[in-house]
Coordinates of C-alpha atoms in Angstrom, one line a residue:
M1 CA 74.4 -11.0 -83.7
S2 CA 75.5 -14.3 -82.4
E3 CA 73.6 -17.0 -81.0
E4 CA 75.4 -16.8 -78.1
V5 CA 74.8 -13.3 -77.8
G6 CA 71.2 -13.3 -78.7
M7 CA 70.4 -16.0 -75.8
Q8 CA 72.4 -14.3 -73.7
E9 CA 69.9 -11.1 -74.2
M10 CA 66.5 -13.1 -73.7
I11 CA 67.8 -14.5 -70.8
T12 CA 68.7 -11.2 -69.2
L13 CA 65.2 -10.3 -70.5
K14 CA 63.4 -13.0 -69.3
T15 CA 65.0 -12.3 -65.9
I16 CA 64.5 -8.9 -65.6
A17 CA 61.2 -9.6 -66.6
E18 CA 60.7 -12.2 -63.3
T19 CA 61.8 -9.7 -61.1
L20 CA 59.8 -7.0 -62.2
N21 CA 57.0 -9.7 -61.0
T22 CA 58.3 -10.5 -57.8
S23 CA 57.0 -7.2 -55.8
N24 CA 54.2 -4.6 -55.5
D25 CA 56.7 -1.9 -53.2
L26 CA 58.2 0.0 -55.9
N27 CA 61.7 1.0 -54.3
L28 CA 62.7 -3.0 -53.7
M29 CA 61.9 -3.3 -56.8
L30 CA 63.8 -1.1 -58.4
D31 CA 66.7 -1.5 -56.9
T32 CA 66.7 -5.6 -57.1
V33 CA 65.9 -5.0 -60.6
V34 CA 68.9 -2.7 -61.4
G35 CA 71.0 -5.0 -59.6
K36 CA 70.1 -8.0 -61.8
L37 CA 70.9 -5.9 -64.9
L38 CA 73.8 -4.7 -63.7
E39 CA 75.1 -8.4 -63.1
L40 CA 73.5 -9.5 -66.2
T41 CA 75.2 -7.1 -68.5
G42 CA 78.5 -7.1 -66.9
L43 CA 78.1 -3.5 -66.1
T44 CA 79.0 -2.3 -61.9
A45 CA 77.3 1.0 -61.4
G46 CA 73.6 2.0 -62.3
W47 CA 70.9 4.4 -60.8
M48 CA 67.8 5.7 -62.1
F49 CA 66.1 9.2 -61.9
L50 CA 61.8 9.3 -62.0
I51 CA 60.9 12.9 -63.3
N52 CA 57.5 14.2 -62.9
E53 CA 55.7 16.9 -65.3
R54 CA 57.3 20.1 -63.6
G55 CA 60.9 18.7 -64.9
D56 CA 61.7 17.9 -60.8
Y57 CA 63.6 14.6 -60.8
T58 CA 64.1 12.1 -57.5
C59 CA 66.6 9.4 -57.2
V60 CA 64.9 6.6 -56.8
S61 CA 67.4 3.8 -57.3
D62 CA 71.0 2.9 -57.2
Y63 CA 73.5 0.0 -57.4
N64 CA 77.3 0.6 -56.6
L65 CA 77.3 4.2 -56.6
P66 CA 81.5 5.6 -56.2
P67 CA 82.0 6.8 -53.1
A68 CA 82.2 10.2 -55.0
L69 CA 78.8 9.7 -55.9
L70 CA 77.6 8.9 -52.2
R71 CA 79.0 12.2 -50.0
K72 CA 76.8 13.5 -48.1
N73 CA 73.9 11.5 -48.0
K74 CA 73.8 11.1 -52.0
E75 CA 73.8 15.2 -52.3
P76 CA 75.5 14.6 -55.9
M77 CA 72.5 12.7 -56.9
R78 CA 69.7 14.7 -55.5
T79 CA 70.8 18.4 -56.8
G80 CA 72.2 20.4 -59.0
T81 CA 71.8 19.2 -63.1
C82 CA 73.3 17.4 -65.9
W83 CA 72.8 16.8 -69.6
C84 CA 70.5 13.5 -69.8
V85 CA 68.4 15.6 -67.5
N86 CA 68.3 18.6 -69.5
R87 CA 67.8 16.5 -72.7
F88 CA 64.8 14.9 -71.1
K89 CA 63.0 18.0 -70.0
D90 CA 63.6 19.3 -73.7
G91 CA 61.8 16.0 -75.1
Q92 CA 64.7 15.2 -76.9
L93 CA 65.7 11.6 -75.3
N94 CA 63.5 9.4 -77.2
H95 CA 65.6 6.4 -77.0
A96 CA 68.8 4.5 -75.2
V97 CA 72.2 6.9 -76.1
N98 CA 75.8 6.6 -74.8
I99 CA 76.4 10.1 -72.4
I100 CA 80.0 11.6 -72.8
N101 CA 81.6 13.0 -70.0
C102 CA 78.6 12.5 -66.7
K103 CA 78.5 16.2 -66.0
R104 CA 78.2 14.6 -62.3
L105 CA 81.4 12.9 -62.6
E106 CA 82.9 15.5 -63.9
D107 CA 81.9 17.8 -61.1
A108 CA 83.0 15.2 -58.8
V109 CA 86.7 15.0 -60.4
E110 CA 86.6 19.1 -60.6
F111 CA 85.7 19.6 -56.9
Q112 CA 87.8 16.6 -55.5
W113 CA 84.3 14.6 -54.2
G114 CA 86.2 11.3 -53.8
D115 CA 86.9 8.6 -55.8
T116 CA 85.0 7.8 -59.0
H117 CA 86.0 4.0 -59.5
D118 CA 87.4 5.6 -62.8
I119 CA 83.7 6.0 -64.1
T120 CA 83.3 8.4 -66.9
H121 CA 80.4 7.8 -69.1
H122 CA 77.5 6.2 -68.9
A123 CA 74.3 5.0 -71.2
T124 CA 71.4 6.8 -70.6
V125 CA 67.7 4.8 -71.1
P126 CA 64.8 6.5 -71.2
L127 CA 61.6 5.2 -69.3
R128 CA 58.7 5.0 -70.9
S129 CA 54.9 3.6 -70.6
G130 CA 53.6 3.9 -74.0
E131 CA 53.7 7.4 -74.7
K132 CA 54.0 8.9 -71.2
M133 CA 57.5 9.6 -70.1
L134 CA 58.6 8.2 -66.3
G135 CA 62.7 9.1 -66.3
L136 CA 65.9 7.5 -66.8
L137 CA 68.1 4.6 -66.2
N138 CA 71.6 5.7 -66.1
V139 CA 74.1 2.4 -66.6
A140 CA 78.3 2.6 -66.4
A141 CA 81.2 0.6 -66.0
P142 CA 85.0 1.5 -65.1
A143 CA 87.1 3.1 -68.2
K144 CA 83.9 2.2 -70.7
E145 CA 83.3 4.9 -72.8
H146 CA 81.5 3.3 -75.0
F147 CA 78.2 1.2 -75.6
S148 CA 77.3 -1.0 -79.1
D149 CA 73.9 -0.3 -80.7
S150 CA 73.1 -4.4 -79.2
E151 CA 73.9 -2.9 -75.6
L152 CA 71.9 -0.1 -76.2
A153 CA 69.0 -2.0 -78.1
L154 CA 69.3 -4.4 -74.9
L155 CA 68.9 -1.7 -72.4
Q156 CA 66.1 -0.1 -74.6
G157 CA 64.1 -3.4 -73.7
V158 CA 64.6 -3.4 -70.5
A159 CA 64.1 0.3 -69.8
Y160 CA 60.7 -0.2 -71.4
Q161 CA 60.2 -3.5 -69.1
I162 CA 60.6 -1.5 -66.1
G163 CA 58.7 1.6 -67.3
S164 CA 55.9 -0.3 -67.5
A165 CA 56.3 -2.2 -64.1
I166 CA 56.7 1.3 -62.9
E167 CA 53.2 2.3 -64.4
R168 CA 51.4 -1.0 -62.7
M169 CA 52.5 -0.1 -59.8
R170 CA 51.7 3.2 -59.6
L171 CA 47.9 2.4 -60.9
Y172 CA 47.7 -0.3 -58.6
R173 CA 49.2 2.1 -55.2
A174 CA 46.5 4.2 -56.6
E175 CA 43.5 2.3 -56.2
Q176 CA 44.6 1.0 -52.7
R177 CA 44.9 5.1 -51.9
R178 CA 41.7 5.3 -53.4
A179 CA 40.2 2.3 -51.5
D180 CA 41.7 3.5 -47.8
L181 CA 40.6 7.0 -48.2
Y182 CA 36.9 6.2 -49.6
A183 CA 36.6 4.0 -46.1
K184 CA 38.3 6.6 -44.0
L185 CA 35.2 9.0 -45.6
G186 CA 32.6 6.5 -44.4
E187 CA 33.7 7.1 -40.8
F188 CA 34.4 10.3 -41.1
S189 CA 30.9 11.1 -42.3
T190 CA 29.6 9.1 -39.8
A191 CA 31.8 11.1 -37.1
L192 CA 30.5 14.7 -38.6
G193 CA 26.8 13.6 -38.4
L194 CA 27.3 12.7 -35.1
A195 CA 29.7 15.9 -34.1
V196 CA 26.7 18.4 -35.7
N197 CA 24.6 17.9 -32.4
E198 CA 27.6 19.4 -30.5
C199 CA 28.3 22.5 -32.6
S200 CA 26.2 26.0 -32.3
N201 CA 27.9 28.4 -34.4
S202 CA 30.0 28.0 -37.3
D203 CA 33.5 29.1 -35.5
T204 CA 32.8 25.8 -33.5
F205 CA 31.4 23.5 -36.5
S206 CA 35.0 24.7 -38.3
L207 CA 36.9 23.4 -35.6
K208 CA 35.2 20.5 -35.5
V209 CA 35.7 19.9 -39.2
V210 CA 39.5 19.9 -39.1
Q211 CA 39.8 18.1 -35.8
L212 CA 38.2 15.3 -37.6
L213 CA 39.9 15.6 -40.6
G214 CA 43.2 15.2 -38.3
Q215 CA 41.8 12.2 -36.8
H216 CA 40.9 10.2 -40.1
Y217 CA 43.0 11.2 -42.9
D218 CA 46.5 11.6 -43.4
W219 CA 46.9 14.8 -44.6
P220 CA 49.5 16.8 -42.7
F221 CA 47.4 20.4 -43.2
A222 CA 43.7 21.3 -43.4
T223 CA 42.0 24.5 -42.9
I224 CA 38.5 26.0 -43.7
I225 CA 38.2 29.1 -45.3
Q226 CA 34.8 31.5 -45.3
Q227 CA 33.7 34.3 -46.3
K228 CA 32.7 37.1 -44.1
N229 CA 31.4 40.8 -44.8
G230 CA 32.7 40.3 -48.3
M231 CA 36.5 38.8 -47.1
F232 CA 38.0 35.7 -46.9
V233 CA 39.5 34.9 -43.1
L234 CA 40.5 31.5 -41.9
Q235 CA 38.1 29.9 -39.5
A236 CA 40.3 27.1 -38.6
A237 CA 42.8 25.1 -39.3
Y238 CA 44.3 21.3 -38.3
A239 CA 48.6 21.8 -38.7
D240 CA 51.4 20.3 -36.5
D241 CA 48.8 17.9 -35.2
K242 CA 46.8 20.5 -33.3
V243 CA 43.9 22.0 -33.8
R244 CA 43.3 25.7 -33.7
T245 CA 41.0 28.6 -34.0
L246 CA 42.3 31.4 -36.1
S247 CA 42.0 35.2 -36.0
S248 CA 40.6 37.0 -38.8
T249 CA 43.6 37.5 -40.9
P250 CA 42.5 38.7 -44.9
L251 CA 44.3 36.9 -47.6
S252 CA 46.1 38.4 -50.2
S253 CA 44.2 39.9 -53.3
E254 CA 46.2 37.1 -55.4
V255 CA 44.3 34.4 -52.9
T256 CA 41.8 35.6 -52.9
S257 CA 40.9 35.8 -56.6
H258 CA 41.8 32.4 -57.0
I259 CA 39.0 31.2 -54.0
N260 CA 36.5 33.1 -55.9
H261 CA 37.4 31.4 -59.4
I262 CA 37.8 27.8 -57.6
I263 CA 34.4 28.8 -55.8
N264 CA 32.7 29.6 -59.1
S265 CA 34.6 26.8 -61.1
H266 CA 32.7 24.3 -58.6
R267 CA 35.4 21.9 -58.5
V268 CA 38.5 20.7 -56.8
T269 CA 41.4 23.3 -58.3
S270 CA 45.0 22.5 -57.1
L271 CA 46.5 25.2 -54.8
S272 CA 50.7 26.2 -56.0
G273 CA 53.8 26.1 -53.2
T274 CA 53.4 29.6 -53.4
E275 CA 49.8 29.6 -52.3
I276 CA 49.1 26.9 -49.7
A277 CA 52.3 28.5 -48.2
E278 CA 50.8 31.8 -47.6
I279 CA 47.7 30.1 -46.1
F280 CA 49.8 27.7 -44.3
T281 CA 51.8 30.7 -42.4
L282 CA 48.6 32.5 -41.9
C283 CA 47.4 29.6 -39.2
K284 CA 50.3 29.9 -37.4
P285 CA 52.4 26.7 -37.1
D286 CA 54.7 25.8 -34.6
E287 CA 56.6 24.2 -36.9
T288 CA 58.0 24.8 -40.9
M289 CA 56.0 23.2 -44.2
N290 CA 58.6 21.1 -45.3
S291 CA 56.4 18.1 -45.4
I292 CA 53.9 20.2 -47.7
A293 CA 54.5 20.6 -51.1
S294 CA 51.7 21.8 -52.2
G295 CA 47.9 22.0 -52.0
I296 CA 44.1 20.8 -53.0
A297 CA 41.2 23.1 -52.7
A298 CA 37.5 22.3 -52.9
P299 CA 34.6 24.5 -52.4
L300 CA 31.7 24.1 -49.8
P301 CA 28.7 24.1 -51.7
Y302 CA 26.4 25.6 -48.9
H303 CA 23.0 26.5 -50.2
T304 CA 22.2 29.5 -48.0
P305 CA 22.7 32.6 -49.9
G306 CA 26.0 34.9 -49.2
E307 CA 27.6 31.9 -47.1
T308 CA 30.9 30.5 -50.0
G309 CA 33.7 29.4 -48.6
I310 CA 36.2 26.6 -49.4
L311 CA 38.3 22.9 -47.7
V312 CA 41.9 23.5 -48.2
I313 CA 44.3 20.5 -47.8
G314 CA 48.0 20.2 -47.9
I315 CA 49.8 17.6 -49.6
G316 CA 53.2 15.6 -48.9
T317 CA 56.2 15.7 -51.5
S318 CA 54.6 13.1 -53.2
G319 CA 52.1 15.3 -54.5
P320 CA 48.2 15.3 -54.9
A321 CA 46.8 11.6 -56.2
Q322 CA 43.7 11.9 -58.5
A323 CA 42.4 9.7 -55.3
D324 CA 42.5 12.2 -52.9
R325 CA 41.0 15.1 -55.4
E326 CA 38.2 12.6 -56.2
V327 CA 37.6 12.1 -52.0
L328 CA 38.0 16.1 -51.2
E329 CA 35.3 16.5 -52.8
A330 CA 33.2 14.3 -51.1
V331 CA 34.0 15.9 -47.9
A332 CA 33.3 19.0 -49.1
E333 CA 30.0 17.8 -50.0
H334 CA 29.3 16.4 -46.6
I335 CA 30.4 19.2 -44.6
A336 CA 28.0 21.0 -46.5
A337 CA 25.0 18.6 -45.9
S338 CA 26.6 18.8 -42.1
W339 CA 26.7 22.4 -42.4
E340 CA 22.8 22.7 -44.1
S341 CA 21.6 20.1 -40.6
L342 CA 23.5 22.2 -38.2
K343 CA 21.2 25.4 -39.8
L344 CA 18.2 23.3 -39.5
A345 CA 18.9 22.1 -36.1
E346 CA 19.4 25.7 -35.1
N347 CA 16.1 26.8 -36.8
R348 CA 14.3 24.0 -35.2
R349 CA 15.7 25.5 -31.8
E350 CA 14.9 28.8 -32.6
L351 CA 11.0 27.4 -33.1
A352 CA 10.7 25.7 -29.7
R353 CA 11.8 28.9 -28.3
L354 CA 9.0 30.9 -29.8
E355 CA 6.8 28.4 -29.5
E356 CA 7.8 28.4 -25.9
R357 CA 7.4 31.6 -25.7
N358 CA 3.9 31.7 -27.0
R359 CA 2.3 29.0 -24.9
L360 CA 3.9 31.3 -21.8
A361 CA 2.0 34.4 -23.5
R362 CA -1.2 32.3 -23.7
D363 CA -0.8 31.2 -20.1
L364 CA 0.0 34.9 -18.7
H365 CA -3.0 35.9 -20.6
D366 CA -5.3 33.4 -19.7
S367 CA -4.3 33.4 -16.0
V368 CA -2.4 36.2 -14.6
N369 CA -3.9 39.3 -16.8
Q370 CA -7.3 37.9 -16.4
I371 CA -7.1 37.8 -12.5
L372 CA -5.2 41.3 -12.4
F373 CA -8.5 42.5 -14.9
S374 CA -10.9 41.2 -12.5
L375 CA -9.3 42.8 -9.6
S376 CA -8.6 46.1 -11.0
L377 CA -13.0 46.0 -12.2
T378 CA -13.5 44.6 -7.9
A379 CA -11.3 47.6 -6.9
K380 CA -13.2 49.9 -8.8
G381 CA -16.5 48.1 -7.9
A382 CA -15.9 48.8 -4.0
E383 CA -14.1 52.2 -4.3
S384 CA -17.0 53.7 -6.2
M385 CA -19.6 51.8 -3.2
L386 CA -17.5 53.4 -0.2
S387 CA -17.4 56.5 -2.1
G388 CA -21.1 56.6 -2.3
S389 CA -21.5 56.8 1.3
E390 CA -22.2 60.2 2.9
Q391 CA -18.8 60.1 5.3
L392 CA -15.8 58.9 3.2
H393 CA -14.8 55.4 4.4
P394 CA -11.4 54.9 5.4
A395 CA -10.5 52.4 2.8
A396 CA -11.6 54.3 -0.7
E397 CA -8.6 55.4 -1.1
A398 CA -6.8 52.2 -0.2
M399 CA -9.3 50.9 -2.6
K400 CA -8.4 53.5 -5.4
D401 CA -4.4 53.0 -4.7
I402 CA -5.4 48.9 -5.4
R403 CA -7.1 50.0 -8.7
A404 CA -4.2 52.3 -10.0
L405 CA -2.2 49.4 -8.9
S406 CA -3.8 46.3 -10.5
Q407 CA -4.1 48.9 -13.9
E408 CA -0.3 49.4 -13.9
A409 CA 0.4 45.6 -12.9
L410 CA -2.0 44.8 -16.0
K411 CA -0.3 47.3 -18.3
E412 CA 2.9 46.0 -17.5
M413 CA 1.8 42.1 -17.9
R414 CA 0.2 42.8 -21.3
A415 CA 3.5 44.6 -22.5
L416 CA 5.0 41.3 -21.2
I417 CA 2.8 39.0 -23.0
M418 CA 4.0 41.2 -26.0
Q419 CA 7.5 41.2 -25.8
L420 CA 6.8 36.6 -25.3
R421 CA 5.0 37.2 -28.7
P422 CA 6.5 39.6 -30.9
A423 CA 3.2 39.7 -33.4
G424 CA 3.9 42.2 -36.0
L425 CA 7.0 41.2 -37.1
E426 CA 6.0 40.4 -40.4
A427 CA 5.2 43.5 -41.8
G428 CA 8.6 45.0 -40.8
L429 CA 10.6 45.9 -37.5
L430 CA 9.5 49.1 -37.9
H431 CA 6.3 48.8 -38.8
A432 CA 6.0 46.2 -35.5
L433 CA 7.7 49.0 -33.2
Q434 CA 5.3 51.7 -34.1
E435 CA 2.6 49.8 -33.5
Y436 CA 3.9 48.6 -30.1
G437 CA 5.0 52.7 -29.0
T438 CA 1.2 53.0 -30.2
S439 CA -0.2 50.6 -27.7
Q440 CA 1.7 52.2 -24.9
G441 CA 0.9 55.7 -25.7
L442 CA 4.0 57.0 -27.8
Q443 CA 3.4 58.9 -30.9
V444 CA 6.9 57.2 -32.6
V445 CA 8.6 58.7 -35.8
M446 CA 10.0 56.4 -38.4
N447 CA 13.5 56.7 -40.6
R448 CA 15.1 54.4 -42.2
T449 CA 18.2 53.9 -45.0
G450 CA 19.3 51.2 -47.0
T451 CA 17.6 48.4 -48.8
R452 CA 18.9 45.1 -47.7
S453 CA 17.2 42.6 -45.6
L454 CA 17.7 41.5 -42.1
P455 CA 18.4 38.4 -40.8
R456 CA 15.6 36.4 -38.8
N457 CA 17.7 36.3 -35.4
I458 CA 19.2 40.2 -35.9
E459 CA 15.7 41.6 -36.8
E460 CA 14.6 39.8 -33.5
A461 CA 17.0 41.1 -31.4
L462 CA 16.4 44.9 -32.4
W463 CA 12.9 44.4 -32.1
R464 CA 13.5 43.4 -28.7
I465 CA 15.8 46.4 -28.2
G466 CA 13.4 48.4 -29.7
Q467 CA 10.5 47.4 -26.8
E468 CA 12.9 48.0 -24.1
A469 CA 13.8 50.9 -25.4
L470 CA 10.1 52.4 -26.0
N471 CA 9.1 51.3 -23.0
N472 CA 12.2 53.3 -20.8
V473 CA 10.7 56.4 -22.9
R474 CA 7.0 55.4 -21.4
K475 CA 8.4 55.1 -17.9
H476 CA 10.8 57.8 -17.1
A477 CA 11.3 60.5 -20.0
D478 CA 8.2 62.4 -19.3
V479 CA 7.8 62.5 -22.9
S480 CA 4.6 61.0 -25.4
S481 CA 7.0 61.0 -28.6
A482 CA 9.8 59.1 -29.4
E483 CA 12.1 58.6 -32.9
V484 CA 13.6 55.3 -34.4
T485 CA 16.2 55.2 -36.9
L486 CA 17.0 52.5 -38.7
K487 CA 20.5 52.7 -40.8
L488 CA 21.3 49.5 -42.8
S489 CA 25.1 48.9 -45.1
D490 CA 26.5 46.1 -46.5
H491 CA 28.4 45.4 -43.4
E492 CA 26.6 46.5 -40.3
V493 CA 23.1 47.9 -39.2
V494 CA 23.1 50.9 -37.1
F495 CA 19.5 51.3 -34.9
T496 CA 18.8 53.9 -32.8
V497 CA 15.7 54.9 -30.5
T498 CA 15.8 58.6 -29.0
D499 CA 13.5 60.7 -27.1
Q500 CA 13.7 64.7 -26.5
G501 CA 12.9 63.5 -22.0
K502 CA 13.9 64.5 -19.1
G503 CA 17.3 62.3 -20.0
G504 CA 19.4 60.8 -17.0
A505 CA 18.0 62.6 -14.3
N506 CA 15.2 60.2 -14.0
R507 CA 16.9 57.1 -15.8
P508 CA 18.2 53.9 -14.1
K509 CA 22.2 54.6 -13.5
V510 CA 23.4 52.4 -16.8
S511 CA 27.2 51.9 -15.0
S512 CA 25.9 50.8 -11.9
G513 CA 24.2 47.6 -13.6
S514 CA 21.3 48.4 -11.5
S515 CA 18.7 48.8 -14.4
L516 CA 18.2 45.1 -15.5
G517 CA 16.0 45.8 -18.6
L518 CA 19.5 48.1 -20.0
S519 CA 21.7 45.3 -19.5
I520 CA 19.6 42.6 -21.4
M521 CA 19.4 45.2 -24.2
K522 CA 23.3 45.3 -24.0
E523 CA 23.7 41.7 -24.1
R524 CA 21.6 40.7 -27.1
A525 CA 23.6 43.5 -29.1
Q526 CA 26.8 41.4 -27.5
S527 CA 25.6 38.5 -28.4
L528 CA 25.3 39.0 -32.0
G529 CA 28.9 40.3 -32.2
G530 CA 27.6 44.4 -32.2
S531 CA 28.0 46.9 -29.3
L532 CA 25.2 48.7 -27.3
E533 CA 25.4 52.8 -26.3
I534 CA 23.0 55.0 -24.0
V535 CA 24.0 58.6 -24.0
S536 CA 21.5 60.3 -21.5
S537 CA 21.7 63.6 -20.6
P538 CA 19.1 66.0 -18.9
R539 CA 18.7 68.6 -21.2
K540 CA 19.1 66.7 -24.8
G541 CA 17.2 63.7 -23.4
T542 CA 18.3 59.8 -24.5
T543 CA 19.7 58.4 -27.3
V544 CA 19.9 54.5 -27.2
T545 CA 22.3 53.5 -30.5
A546 CA 22.7 49.5 -31.2
V547 CA 25.8 48.5 -34.1
I548 CA 25.6 45.0 -35.1
P549 CA 27.6 43.4 -37.8
L550 CA 25.6 41.7 -41.0
P551 CA 26.8 38.8 -42.7
F552 CA 27.5 39.2 -46.4
E553 CA 24.9 39.4 -48.3
S554 CA 25.3 37.5 -52.2
V555 CA 23.5 39.1 -54.8

């Protein structure tokens, strides 16, 4: 090698190194360095492919391409395959080489795409940083069919510089991305903490979560999937800049199996294009998922048994970065913590309601109940005094009626106090209803099938429904016995109260809505997503049936 040639190579490498350090914008830097390389080497055209782990390539930079490769917005550079890319994928391209008969230019001549500027061959140089393979650099000139060893060596040195610069910029962008995402995590967490007080159930909570994700992050798609009655359903989603609630459409068995694997692994997992496409389609978006290439799913670490779910986000064509995975895991932990706060707030509200009912029950017992008891005793005394005379006093019959009415009112007041203060549920629903029936003068037969536990809110609702049904038996059925049946399955509870009394002959008309008690019974069942049916006939008595769905109970 002559001294002049060696000096020229040193100048080329120095100029390229200076160019690579002028910008942190990857695309601008690559365009500049390709142009500078061609200028220093006397070549005329160049282009650069970045190739990911899956073998997908992207033309990230080009300079002075012939018109044949520029057709249809550079379609020949975006589609198809060629010898150099295939050899790179196979791991056979480890150093700079001559490429004979470029496939893209051959196609341009064969299909008459346009002028090729008499370029038929190019040199191919792998881009790498250490052992990490990043892509390819191709350079060419008209009528140049061969590159000398010294030219290839120079190109190899330039390629090493470019590969190191690409990796440096990737690391810089990754750190910048991580810093931005974590800054948004603080804002998201604050907003989520404030939103907990606005939510009353899991549906509104899920809707608020995806809304906040859309506001604070640039992920084009987000959804929460939760387990209900043993099946995974989509709760709410953010897509097309819109937040929407979703119908309980189950996922396929393949995606469900993957979700179970994610939950059991307790870590963030990537979703394939097919899996994210199925989830995205179930969200019924207004647009297609062109901007979403893959997805990430993070398990939601709920502490309540039987409650499991995952948070899924869609990622753009650039693919998920490590920072996205880290932040998504932190986001999932914040969501789970807020969910637990919501449950605690709900429990506090329920305890406040119970305390208020207990207070009201105490006040009624200490005031109205005592007054009614005194009235009953006074009426009984007056009745005895009036009926003790030789001639029956006209007010004696009225005192008798007052005593009977006061005793009935006292009995109703005691029943109301017991409804306000449900003592005895600690021993179980059926035991409490049996005790209540006994206090009302009824013999109650209990039947139970199934062994699973009942959530507190469902147990209390059935307690109220059972009380009202037994009250109606006492008031209207004209019998002294009733039968209560509790059937428990994995997905629902069926609760029935049956009597063999007069039936509909002496009952309030349920369909007319004239009975406040029966209406409240239906409202209690419907508030838990269930239903209540009353069947009554003069010959067969009355059956009250409440069917309420149960949450999935993990083993």
